[in-house]
Each structure stands twice: as C-alpha cells, then as structure tokens.
XYZ file of N, CA and C in Angstrom:
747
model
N 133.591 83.784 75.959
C 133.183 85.156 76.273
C 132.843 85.240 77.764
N 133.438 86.553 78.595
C 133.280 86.289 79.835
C 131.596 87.013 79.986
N 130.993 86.885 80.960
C 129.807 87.288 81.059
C 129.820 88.056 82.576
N 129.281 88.985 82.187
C 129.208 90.440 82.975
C 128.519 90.474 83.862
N 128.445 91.004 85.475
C 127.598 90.640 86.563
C 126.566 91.083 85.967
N 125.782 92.388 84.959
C 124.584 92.574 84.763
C 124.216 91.975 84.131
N 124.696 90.684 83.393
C 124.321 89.899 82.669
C 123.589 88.518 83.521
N 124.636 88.203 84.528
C 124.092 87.778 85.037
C 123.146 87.761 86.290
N 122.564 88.654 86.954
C 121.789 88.607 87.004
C 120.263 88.990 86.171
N 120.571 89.732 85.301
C 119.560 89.500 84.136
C 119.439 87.881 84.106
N 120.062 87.154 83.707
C 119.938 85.640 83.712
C 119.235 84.991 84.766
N 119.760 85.189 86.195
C 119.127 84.386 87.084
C 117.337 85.418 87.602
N 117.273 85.963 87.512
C 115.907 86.823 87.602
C 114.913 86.540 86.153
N 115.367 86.442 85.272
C 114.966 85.828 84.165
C 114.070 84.295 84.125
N 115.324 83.500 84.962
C 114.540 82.189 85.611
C 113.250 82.247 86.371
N 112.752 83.381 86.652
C 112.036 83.575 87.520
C 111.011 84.297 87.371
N 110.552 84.089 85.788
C 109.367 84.600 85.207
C 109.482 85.941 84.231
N 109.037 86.537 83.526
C 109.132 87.679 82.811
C 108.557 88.853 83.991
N 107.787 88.654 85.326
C 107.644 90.123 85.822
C 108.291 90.084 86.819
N 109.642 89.273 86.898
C 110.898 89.555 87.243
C 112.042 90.011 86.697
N 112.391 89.196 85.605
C 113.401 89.381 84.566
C 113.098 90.450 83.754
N 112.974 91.435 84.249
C 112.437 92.262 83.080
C 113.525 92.499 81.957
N 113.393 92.475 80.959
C 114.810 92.896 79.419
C 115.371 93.864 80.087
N 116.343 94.132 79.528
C 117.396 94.798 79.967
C 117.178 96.680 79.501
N 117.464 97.970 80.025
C 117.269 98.837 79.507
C 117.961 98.932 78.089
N 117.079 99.595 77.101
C 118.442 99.750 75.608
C 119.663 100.803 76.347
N 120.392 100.502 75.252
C 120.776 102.342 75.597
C 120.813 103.701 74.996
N 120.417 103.896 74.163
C 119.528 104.870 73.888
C 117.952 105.282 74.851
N 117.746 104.839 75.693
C 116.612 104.118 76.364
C 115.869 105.737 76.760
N 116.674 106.919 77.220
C 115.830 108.212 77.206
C 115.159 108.499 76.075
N 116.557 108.591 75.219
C 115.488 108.679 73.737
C 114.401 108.089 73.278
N 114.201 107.176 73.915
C 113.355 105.986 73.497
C 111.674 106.348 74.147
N 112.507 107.166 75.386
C 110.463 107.532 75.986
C 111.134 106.572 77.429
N 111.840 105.990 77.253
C 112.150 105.756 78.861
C 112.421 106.125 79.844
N 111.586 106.167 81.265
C 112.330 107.123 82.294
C 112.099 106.128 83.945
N 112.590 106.756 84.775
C 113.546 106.141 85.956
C 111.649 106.183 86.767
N 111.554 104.857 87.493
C 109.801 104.875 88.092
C 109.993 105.637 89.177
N 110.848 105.892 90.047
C 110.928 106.928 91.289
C 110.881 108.156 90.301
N 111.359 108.547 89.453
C 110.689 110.185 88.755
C 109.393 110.048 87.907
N 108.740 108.900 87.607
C 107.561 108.880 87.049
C 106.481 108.709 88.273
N 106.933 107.793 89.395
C 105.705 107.383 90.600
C 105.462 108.892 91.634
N 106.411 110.147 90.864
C 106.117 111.111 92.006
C 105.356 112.297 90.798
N 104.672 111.708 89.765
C 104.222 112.872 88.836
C 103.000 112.354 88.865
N 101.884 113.644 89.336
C 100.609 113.649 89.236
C 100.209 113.411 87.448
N 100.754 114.246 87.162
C 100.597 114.447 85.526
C 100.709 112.744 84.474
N 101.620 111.810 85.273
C 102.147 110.289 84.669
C 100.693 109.507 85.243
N 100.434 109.381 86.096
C 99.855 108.766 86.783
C 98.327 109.169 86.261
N 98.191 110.543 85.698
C 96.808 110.681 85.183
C 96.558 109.431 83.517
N 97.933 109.790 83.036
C 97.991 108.934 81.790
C 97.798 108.168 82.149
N 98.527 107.042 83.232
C 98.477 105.463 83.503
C 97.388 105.394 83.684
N 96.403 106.276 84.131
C 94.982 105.551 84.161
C 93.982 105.746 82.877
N 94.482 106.861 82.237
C 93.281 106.621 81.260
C 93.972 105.434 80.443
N 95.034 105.050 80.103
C 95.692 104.382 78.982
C 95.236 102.975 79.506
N 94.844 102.998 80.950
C 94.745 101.564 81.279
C 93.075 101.223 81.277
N 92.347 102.223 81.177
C 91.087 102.712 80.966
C 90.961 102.046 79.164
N 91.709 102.351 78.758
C 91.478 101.996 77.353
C 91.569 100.273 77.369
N 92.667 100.224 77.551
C 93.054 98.566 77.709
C 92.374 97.598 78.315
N 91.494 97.767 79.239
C 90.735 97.487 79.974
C 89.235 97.672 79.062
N 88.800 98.673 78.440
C 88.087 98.546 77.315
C 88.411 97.408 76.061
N 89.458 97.801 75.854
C 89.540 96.750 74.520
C 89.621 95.186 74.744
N 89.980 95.248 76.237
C 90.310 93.962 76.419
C 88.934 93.059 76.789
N 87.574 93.801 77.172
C 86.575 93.376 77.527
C 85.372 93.878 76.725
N 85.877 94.212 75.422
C 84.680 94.482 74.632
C 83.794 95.570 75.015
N 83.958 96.581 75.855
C 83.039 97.526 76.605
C 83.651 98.484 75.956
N 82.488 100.081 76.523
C 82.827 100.716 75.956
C 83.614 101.643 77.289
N 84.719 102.389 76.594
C 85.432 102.794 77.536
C 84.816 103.755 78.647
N 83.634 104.344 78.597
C 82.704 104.603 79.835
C 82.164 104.241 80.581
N 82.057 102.323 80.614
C 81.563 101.463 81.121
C 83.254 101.484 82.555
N 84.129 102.274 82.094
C 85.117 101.549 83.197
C 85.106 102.190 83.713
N 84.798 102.568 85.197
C 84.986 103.262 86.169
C 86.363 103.921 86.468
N 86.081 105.275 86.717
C 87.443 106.132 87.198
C 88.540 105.340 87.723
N 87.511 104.684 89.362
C 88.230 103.969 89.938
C 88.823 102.533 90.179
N 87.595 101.921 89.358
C 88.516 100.808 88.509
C 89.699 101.074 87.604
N 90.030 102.129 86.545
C 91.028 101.512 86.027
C 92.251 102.432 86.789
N 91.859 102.887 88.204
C 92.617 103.695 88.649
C 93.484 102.224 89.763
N 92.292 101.601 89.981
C 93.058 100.287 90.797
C 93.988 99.489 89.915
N 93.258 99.467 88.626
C 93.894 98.007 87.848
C 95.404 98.629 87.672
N 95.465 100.207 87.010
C 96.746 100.691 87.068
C 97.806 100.833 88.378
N 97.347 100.618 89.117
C 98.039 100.819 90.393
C 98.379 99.624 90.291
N 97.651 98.369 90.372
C 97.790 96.980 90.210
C 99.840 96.824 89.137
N 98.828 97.193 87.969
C 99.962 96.877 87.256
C 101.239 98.165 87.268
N 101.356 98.734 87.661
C 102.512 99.271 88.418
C 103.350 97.737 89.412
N 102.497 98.020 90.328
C 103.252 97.026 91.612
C 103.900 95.910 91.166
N 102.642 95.399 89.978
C 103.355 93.629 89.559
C 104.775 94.114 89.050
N 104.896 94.997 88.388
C 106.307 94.924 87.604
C 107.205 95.780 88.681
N 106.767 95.890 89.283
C 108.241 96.785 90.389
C 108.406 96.068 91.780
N 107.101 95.082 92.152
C 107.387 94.704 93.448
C 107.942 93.309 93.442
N 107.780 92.391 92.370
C 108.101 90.801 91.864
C 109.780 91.171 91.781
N 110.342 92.102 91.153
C 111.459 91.964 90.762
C 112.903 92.214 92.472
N 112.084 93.584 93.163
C 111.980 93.844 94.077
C 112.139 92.796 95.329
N 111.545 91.597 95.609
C 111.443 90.883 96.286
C 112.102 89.640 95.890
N 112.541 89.456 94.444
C 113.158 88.454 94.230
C 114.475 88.809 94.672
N 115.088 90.173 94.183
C 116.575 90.180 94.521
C 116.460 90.541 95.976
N 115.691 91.014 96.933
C 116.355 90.955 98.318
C 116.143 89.464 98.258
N 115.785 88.522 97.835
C 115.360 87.099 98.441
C 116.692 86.726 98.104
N 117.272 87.444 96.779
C 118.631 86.291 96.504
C 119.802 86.700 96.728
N 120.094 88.322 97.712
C 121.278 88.910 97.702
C 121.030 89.297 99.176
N 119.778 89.312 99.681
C 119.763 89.715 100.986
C 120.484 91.373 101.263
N 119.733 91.730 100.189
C 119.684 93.451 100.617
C 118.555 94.022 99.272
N 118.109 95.086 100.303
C 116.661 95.608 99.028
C 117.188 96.158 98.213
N 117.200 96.300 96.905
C 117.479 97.291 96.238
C 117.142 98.291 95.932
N 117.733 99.188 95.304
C 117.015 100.799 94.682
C 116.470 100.741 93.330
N 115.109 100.283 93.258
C 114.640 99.672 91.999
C 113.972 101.678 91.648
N 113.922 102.839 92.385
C 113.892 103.693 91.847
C 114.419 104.347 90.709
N 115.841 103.925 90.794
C 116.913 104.446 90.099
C 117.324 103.497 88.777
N 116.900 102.159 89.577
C 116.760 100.695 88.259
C 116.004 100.440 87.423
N 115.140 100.677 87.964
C 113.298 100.142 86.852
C 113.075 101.115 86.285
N 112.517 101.022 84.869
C 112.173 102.141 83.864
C 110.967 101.632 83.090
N 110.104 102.889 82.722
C 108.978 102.636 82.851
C 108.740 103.615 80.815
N 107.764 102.736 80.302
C 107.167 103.857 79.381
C 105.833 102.814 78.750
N 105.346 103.873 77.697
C 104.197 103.234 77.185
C 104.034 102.854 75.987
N 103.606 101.826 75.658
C 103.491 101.010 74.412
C 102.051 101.322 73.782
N 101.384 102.668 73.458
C 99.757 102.656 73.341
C 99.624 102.488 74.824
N 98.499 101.675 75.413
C 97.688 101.491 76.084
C 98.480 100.525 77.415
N 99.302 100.261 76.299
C 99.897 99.054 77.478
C 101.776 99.798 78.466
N 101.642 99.309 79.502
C 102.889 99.808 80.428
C 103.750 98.782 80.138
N 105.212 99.342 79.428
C 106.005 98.477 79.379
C 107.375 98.595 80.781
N 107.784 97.406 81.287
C 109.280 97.759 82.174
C 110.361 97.052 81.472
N 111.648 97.848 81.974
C 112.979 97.345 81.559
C 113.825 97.564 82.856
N 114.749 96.753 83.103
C 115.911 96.875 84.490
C 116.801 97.472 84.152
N 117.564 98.881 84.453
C 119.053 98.908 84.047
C 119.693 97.898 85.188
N 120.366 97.021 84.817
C 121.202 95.891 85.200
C 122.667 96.394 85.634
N 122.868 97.459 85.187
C 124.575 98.028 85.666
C 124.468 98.236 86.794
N 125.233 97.254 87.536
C 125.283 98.346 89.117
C 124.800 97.650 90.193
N 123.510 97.220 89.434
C 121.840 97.088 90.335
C 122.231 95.972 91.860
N 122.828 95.119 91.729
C 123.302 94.407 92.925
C 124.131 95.001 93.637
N 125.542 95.632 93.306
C 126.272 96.495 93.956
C 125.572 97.859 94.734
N 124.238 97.955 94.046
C 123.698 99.290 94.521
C 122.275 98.995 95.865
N 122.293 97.300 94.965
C 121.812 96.645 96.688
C 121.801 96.796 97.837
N 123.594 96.620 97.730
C 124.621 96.410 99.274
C 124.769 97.662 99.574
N 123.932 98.662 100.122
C 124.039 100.190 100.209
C 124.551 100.165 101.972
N 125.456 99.595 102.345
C 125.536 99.200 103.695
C 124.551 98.800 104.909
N 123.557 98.523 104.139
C 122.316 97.920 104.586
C 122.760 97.098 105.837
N 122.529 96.923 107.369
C 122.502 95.945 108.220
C 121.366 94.666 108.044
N 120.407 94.530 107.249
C 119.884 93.820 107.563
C 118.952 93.823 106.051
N 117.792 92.988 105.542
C 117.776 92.692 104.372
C 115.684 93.064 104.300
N 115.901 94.007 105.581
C 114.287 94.719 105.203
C 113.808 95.732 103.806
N 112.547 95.598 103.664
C 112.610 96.305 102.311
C 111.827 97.310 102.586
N 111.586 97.620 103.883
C 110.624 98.188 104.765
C 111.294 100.362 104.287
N 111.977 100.186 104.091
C 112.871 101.390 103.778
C 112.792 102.016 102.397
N 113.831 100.938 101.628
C 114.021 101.459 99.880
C 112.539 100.772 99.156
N 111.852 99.925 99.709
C 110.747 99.858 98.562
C 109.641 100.116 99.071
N 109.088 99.972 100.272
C 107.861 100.349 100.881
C 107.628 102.104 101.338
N 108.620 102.479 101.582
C 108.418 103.866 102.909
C 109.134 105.022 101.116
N 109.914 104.390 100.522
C 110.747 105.212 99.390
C 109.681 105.717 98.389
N 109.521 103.935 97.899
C 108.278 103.976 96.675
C 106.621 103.663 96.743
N 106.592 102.842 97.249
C 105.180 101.997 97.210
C 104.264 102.658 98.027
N 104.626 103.840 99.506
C 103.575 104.273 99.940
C 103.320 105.513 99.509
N 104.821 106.479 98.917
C 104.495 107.530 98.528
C 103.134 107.443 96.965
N 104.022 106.814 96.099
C 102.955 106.237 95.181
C 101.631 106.777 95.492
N 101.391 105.625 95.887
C 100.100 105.265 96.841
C 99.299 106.078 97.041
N 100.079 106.983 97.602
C 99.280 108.562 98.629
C 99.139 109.667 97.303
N 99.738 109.531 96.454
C 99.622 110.769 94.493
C 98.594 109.880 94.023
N 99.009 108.531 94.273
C 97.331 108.007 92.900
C 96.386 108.198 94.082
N 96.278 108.488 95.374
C 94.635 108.431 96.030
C 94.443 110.210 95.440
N 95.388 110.344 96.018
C 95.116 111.794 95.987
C 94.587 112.677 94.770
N 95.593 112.305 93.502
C 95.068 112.286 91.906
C 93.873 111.637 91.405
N 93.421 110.621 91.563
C 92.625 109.521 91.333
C 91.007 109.662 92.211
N 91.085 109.742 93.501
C 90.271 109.325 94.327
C 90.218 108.138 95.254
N 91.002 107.211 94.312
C 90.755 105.626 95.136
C 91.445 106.093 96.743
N 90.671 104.993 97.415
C 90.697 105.243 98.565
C 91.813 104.595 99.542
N 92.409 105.454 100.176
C 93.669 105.012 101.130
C 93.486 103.349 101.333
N 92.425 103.011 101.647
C 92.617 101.303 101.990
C 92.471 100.529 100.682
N 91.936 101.003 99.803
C 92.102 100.414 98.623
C 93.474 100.262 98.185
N 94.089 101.726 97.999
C 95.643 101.390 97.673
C 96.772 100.557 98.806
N 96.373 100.462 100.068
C 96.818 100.065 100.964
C 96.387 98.070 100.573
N 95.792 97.590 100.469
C 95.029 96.936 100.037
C 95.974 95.901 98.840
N 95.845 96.368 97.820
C 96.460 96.514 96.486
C 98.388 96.125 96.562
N 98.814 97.286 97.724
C 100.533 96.946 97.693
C 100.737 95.994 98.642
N 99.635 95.223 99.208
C 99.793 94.454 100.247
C 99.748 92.837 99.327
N 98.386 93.017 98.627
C 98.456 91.857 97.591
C 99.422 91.659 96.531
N 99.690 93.105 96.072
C 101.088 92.636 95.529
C 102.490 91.808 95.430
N 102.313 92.377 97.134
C 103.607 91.581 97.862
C 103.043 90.186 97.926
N 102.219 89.940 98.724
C 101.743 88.173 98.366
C 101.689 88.148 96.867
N 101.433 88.498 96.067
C 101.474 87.872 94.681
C 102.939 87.543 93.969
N 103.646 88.423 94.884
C 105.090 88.527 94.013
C 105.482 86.546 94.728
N 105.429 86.708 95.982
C 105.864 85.272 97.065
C 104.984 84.134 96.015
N 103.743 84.316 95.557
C 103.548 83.186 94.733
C 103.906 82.682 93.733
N 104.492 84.006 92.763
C 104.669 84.254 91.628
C 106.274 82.830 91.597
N 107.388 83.773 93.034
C 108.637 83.341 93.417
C 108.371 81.882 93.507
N 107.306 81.374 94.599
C 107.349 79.884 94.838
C 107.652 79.035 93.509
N 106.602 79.043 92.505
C 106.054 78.937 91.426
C 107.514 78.482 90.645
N 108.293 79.690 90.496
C 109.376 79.600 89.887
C 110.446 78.284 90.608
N 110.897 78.809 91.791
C 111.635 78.471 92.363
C 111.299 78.246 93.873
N 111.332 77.084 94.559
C 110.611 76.884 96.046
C 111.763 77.513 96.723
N 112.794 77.142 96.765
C 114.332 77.945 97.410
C 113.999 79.497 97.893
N 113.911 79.790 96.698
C 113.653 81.585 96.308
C 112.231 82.098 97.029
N 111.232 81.367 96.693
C 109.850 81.614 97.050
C 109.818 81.642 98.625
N 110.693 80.142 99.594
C 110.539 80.301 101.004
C 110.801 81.810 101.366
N 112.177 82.179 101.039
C 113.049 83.081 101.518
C 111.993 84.345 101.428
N 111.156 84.460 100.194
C 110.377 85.771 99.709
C 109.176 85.359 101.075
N 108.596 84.470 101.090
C 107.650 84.210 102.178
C 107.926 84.640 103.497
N 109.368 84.552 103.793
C 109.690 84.736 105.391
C 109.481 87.056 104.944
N 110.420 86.912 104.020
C 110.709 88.913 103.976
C 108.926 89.562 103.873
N 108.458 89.073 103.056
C 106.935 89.749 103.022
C 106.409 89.579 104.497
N 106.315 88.322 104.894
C 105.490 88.023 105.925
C 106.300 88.941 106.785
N 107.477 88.947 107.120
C 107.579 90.095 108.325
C 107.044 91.523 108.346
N 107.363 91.756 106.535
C 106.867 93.438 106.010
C 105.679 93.598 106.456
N 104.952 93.022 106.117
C 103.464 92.982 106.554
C 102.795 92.988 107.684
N 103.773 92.550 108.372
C 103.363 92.514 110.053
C 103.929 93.297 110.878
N 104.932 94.559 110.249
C 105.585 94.767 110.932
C 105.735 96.292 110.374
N 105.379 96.885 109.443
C 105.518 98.074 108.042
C 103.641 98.591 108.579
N 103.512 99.607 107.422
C 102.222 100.551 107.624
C 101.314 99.644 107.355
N 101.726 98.646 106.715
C 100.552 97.547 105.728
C 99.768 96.816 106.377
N 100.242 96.835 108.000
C 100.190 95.346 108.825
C 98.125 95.633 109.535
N 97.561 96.942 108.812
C 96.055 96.511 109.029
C 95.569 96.272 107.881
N 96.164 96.235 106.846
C 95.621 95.637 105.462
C 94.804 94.437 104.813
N 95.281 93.380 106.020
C 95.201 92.083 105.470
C 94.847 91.343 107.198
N 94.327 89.679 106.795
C 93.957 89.498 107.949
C 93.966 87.330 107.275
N 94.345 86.823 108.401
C 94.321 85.330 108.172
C 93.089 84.772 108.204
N 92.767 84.219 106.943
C 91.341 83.532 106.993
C 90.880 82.194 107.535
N 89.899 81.868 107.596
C 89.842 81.005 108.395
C 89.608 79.962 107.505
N 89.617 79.531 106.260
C 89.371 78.882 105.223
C 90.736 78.283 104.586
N 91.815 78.514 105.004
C 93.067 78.035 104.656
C 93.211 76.479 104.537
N 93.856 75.701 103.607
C 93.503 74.075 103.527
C 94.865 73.998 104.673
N 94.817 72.613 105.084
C 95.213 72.105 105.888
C 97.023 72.696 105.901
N 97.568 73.023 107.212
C 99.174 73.700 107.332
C 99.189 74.706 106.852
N 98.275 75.406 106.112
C 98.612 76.562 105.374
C 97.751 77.669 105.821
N 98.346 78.839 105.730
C 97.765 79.747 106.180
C 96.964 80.502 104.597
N 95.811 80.752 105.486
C 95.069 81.490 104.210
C 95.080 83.062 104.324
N 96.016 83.624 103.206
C 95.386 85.151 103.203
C 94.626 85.786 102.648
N 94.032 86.987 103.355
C 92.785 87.714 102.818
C 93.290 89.101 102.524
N 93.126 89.919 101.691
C 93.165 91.584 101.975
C 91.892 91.347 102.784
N 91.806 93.330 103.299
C 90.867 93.673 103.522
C 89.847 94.577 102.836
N 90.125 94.782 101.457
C 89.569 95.507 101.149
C 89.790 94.998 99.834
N 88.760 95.608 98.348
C 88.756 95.161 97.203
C 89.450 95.739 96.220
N 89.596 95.495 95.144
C 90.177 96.528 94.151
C 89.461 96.397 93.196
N 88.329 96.306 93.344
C 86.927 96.826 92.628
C 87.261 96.179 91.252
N 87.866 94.845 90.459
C 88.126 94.469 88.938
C 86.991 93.715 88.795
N 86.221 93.775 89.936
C 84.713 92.909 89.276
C 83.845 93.890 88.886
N 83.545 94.977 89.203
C 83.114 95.817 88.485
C 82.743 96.308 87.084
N 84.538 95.942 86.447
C 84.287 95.403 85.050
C 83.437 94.559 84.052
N 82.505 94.965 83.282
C 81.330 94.122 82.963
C 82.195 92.799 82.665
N 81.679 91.554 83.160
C 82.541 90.307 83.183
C 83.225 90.020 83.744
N 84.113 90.547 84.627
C 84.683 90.315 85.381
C 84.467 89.805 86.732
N 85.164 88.938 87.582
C 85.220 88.276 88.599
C 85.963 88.698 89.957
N 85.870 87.868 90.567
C 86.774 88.443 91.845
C 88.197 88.101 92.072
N 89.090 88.250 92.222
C 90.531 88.127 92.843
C 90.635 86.610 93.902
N 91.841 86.235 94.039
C 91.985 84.881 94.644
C 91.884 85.561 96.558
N 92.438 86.528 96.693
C 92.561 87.176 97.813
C 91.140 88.244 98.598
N 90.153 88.267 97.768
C 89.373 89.185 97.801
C 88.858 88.743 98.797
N 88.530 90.205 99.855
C 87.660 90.374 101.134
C 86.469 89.956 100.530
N 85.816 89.958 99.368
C 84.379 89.706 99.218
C 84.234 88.254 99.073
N 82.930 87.287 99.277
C 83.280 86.154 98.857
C 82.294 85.852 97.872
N 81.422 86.986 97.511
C 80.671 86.733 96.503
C 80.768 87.757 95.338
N 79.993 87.802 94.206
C 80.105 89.303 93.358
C 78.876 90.024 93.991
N 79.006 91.083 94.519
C 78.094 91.981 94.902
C 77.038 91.932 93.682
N 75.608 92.327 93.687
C 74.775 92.607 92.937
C 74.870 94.425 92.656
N 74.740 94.728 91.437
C 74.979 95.743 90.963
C 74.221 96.780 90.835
C-alpha cells in the first residue's frame, strides 16, 4: 500500500510527541463540532467558553471549588493550553521543512466537556508550507497572523494583562524547543536556533530575559512575567517563572 504525503507526515510529527502529532481531522469533522483555530482564535464569544470550561477543569482537577479559580487564572491556563497544541506542532514543521506553516487553516479545535481537544487536517499542510516563503521565519504566519492577534481578544475579553499574554506565547515557544529536544536532538537544535531568533527579533523580544542561574554552557531562560498557576490552591510555580518563590497570599 502506497502511503500518502499526509500520512506521512502525520507519521513523522507523531514521533515527536502527541502535542505535535496531533490525529488526523475525521471527515465528517464540521459535523462533528470541529472548526478551523484562525476562525475560533478571532471569536470573543469562543474564547469566553475556553475559559470558563477550563475554569471547570482546573476545578475538578484540584479538588476546589470552581470559585476558588480566579478569572484570571483560568484565563492564563487557557491561553496556556491553546499555545501548547498550536505552537509545538508549528515549530516542529518549520524545523523539518524549513517553511512556517498555515496552522490557521490546519489545526482544528473543539471541546470534549471541559477539556480542548486538537486535530491536523494533514491534506496539503506541507505543500501549503512552501507558500513561496524566502526564508523559514515564523515571525509572519504564526506570530504576527495568530499568536499576537489571539493574545490582544483574550486580554481584551478576559482582562489578563498584555505582559502576561506576552509572557505565556513566549514560554510556549521555549516549551515547544524542549518538548522537540526531548523527542529528537536533530529536530530540537534546528527549533532552538528558529525560536531563539523569534524572540530576539519579533514583538516578544521584551518578554523574557537570560538568567543568571543557568548550569554550566547553557543558557538559562526566564519570562518576565507570571501566569499566575500558583494561585491555584496547591499549586506551584512554572520551570521558567520570573518569581523564585510562591508569593504569600
């Protein structure tokens, strides 16, 4: 049986963790409650759901009662889990085709209860890569397209605050480069060199700052700002967190 380019890269992104590989869209997949994240990340109205639903989840998951979670906690954690599933997948294929893709038109988004599920439509998705792109920045189709508009509807809907969400798509991107190493060191360098330029070089580049605590050759990064998940009764701080202690409450 011959096997189909969307097959394969479903396959090789697959290698590379589940909040890369995401399953494939069905096809029935509208019917299904599925829809395209560039028409869900520009609806005030989606984005109100993603937070209470993550408001819940965030309850059940910590035994509290769902008034114990702050607006703007589960307004971060949802923003959070947005990014993991759109920016990991995002950064793996410019790492392995060397052009960003249009994960607007690719990634599909719906809800399971409480929980955010993603799927890739895979038809296309590399061919729709190579958009005559000169060069393999993501500074364009995923940062300036999706991730800041985003950004600017959940502060604006939400409250959380411009550096918070600024904050948040910055750690993302380092999380996706760890996520990559992890998998694959090949894949992970390549994601290390594309973030590290984004970051230094995109709106993001006052977000974050090199710590001085880094173990030996390695550079240590910091955000600058928190995304408030310690807040959560029980909860702790982030590997990246500007704070270095839990604030007293």
């Amino acid at each position: 049986m011959t096997i189909t380019q969307a097959e394969h890269v479903h396959a090789r992104l697959a290698e590379l963790g589940p909040f890369v590989g995401h399953d494939p869209l069905p096809p029935n997949g509208v019917a299904d409650g599925w829809r395209p994240c560039a028409e869900l990340l520009r609806s005030a109205a989606w984005i109100e759901q993603l937070v209470e639903r993550t408001r819940i989840g965030l309850a059940l998951g910590g035994s509290v009662a769902e008034v114990d979670v702050e607006d703007r906690v589960a307004a971060s954690t949802a923003h959070l889990g947005v990014l993991a599933r759109l920016v990991s997948p995002a950064v793996a294929l410019t790492a392995l085709t060397r052009h960003a893709p249009d994960l607007g038109a690719h990634l599909w988004f719906r809800f399971d209860k409480h929980r955010l599920q993603a799927r890739l439509d895979y038809a296309g998705l590399v061919d729709d890569a190579a958009w005559a792109r000169a060069d393999d920045s993501m500074t364009g189709p995923l940062v300036r397209a999706l991730l800041l508009p985003f950004g600017d509807l959940l502060a604006g809907t939400t409250g959380l605050t411009p550096v918070i969400v600024l904050g948040n798509t910055a750690s993302a991107l380092r999380g996706a480069v760890t996520v990559l190493r992890g998998a694959s060191p090949a894949v992970g360098s390549v994601a290390e060199q594309l973030v590290g330029d984004l970051l230094t070089v995109s709106e993001l580049s006052g977000s974050w700052v090199v710590a001085p605590d880094g173990p030996a050759g390695r550079i240590r990064w910091r955000r600058q700002s928190c995304c408030l998940f310690y807040r959560i009764p029980g909860a702790g701080l982030c590997g990246d967190c500007v704070l270095t202690r839990v604030p007293r409450r």
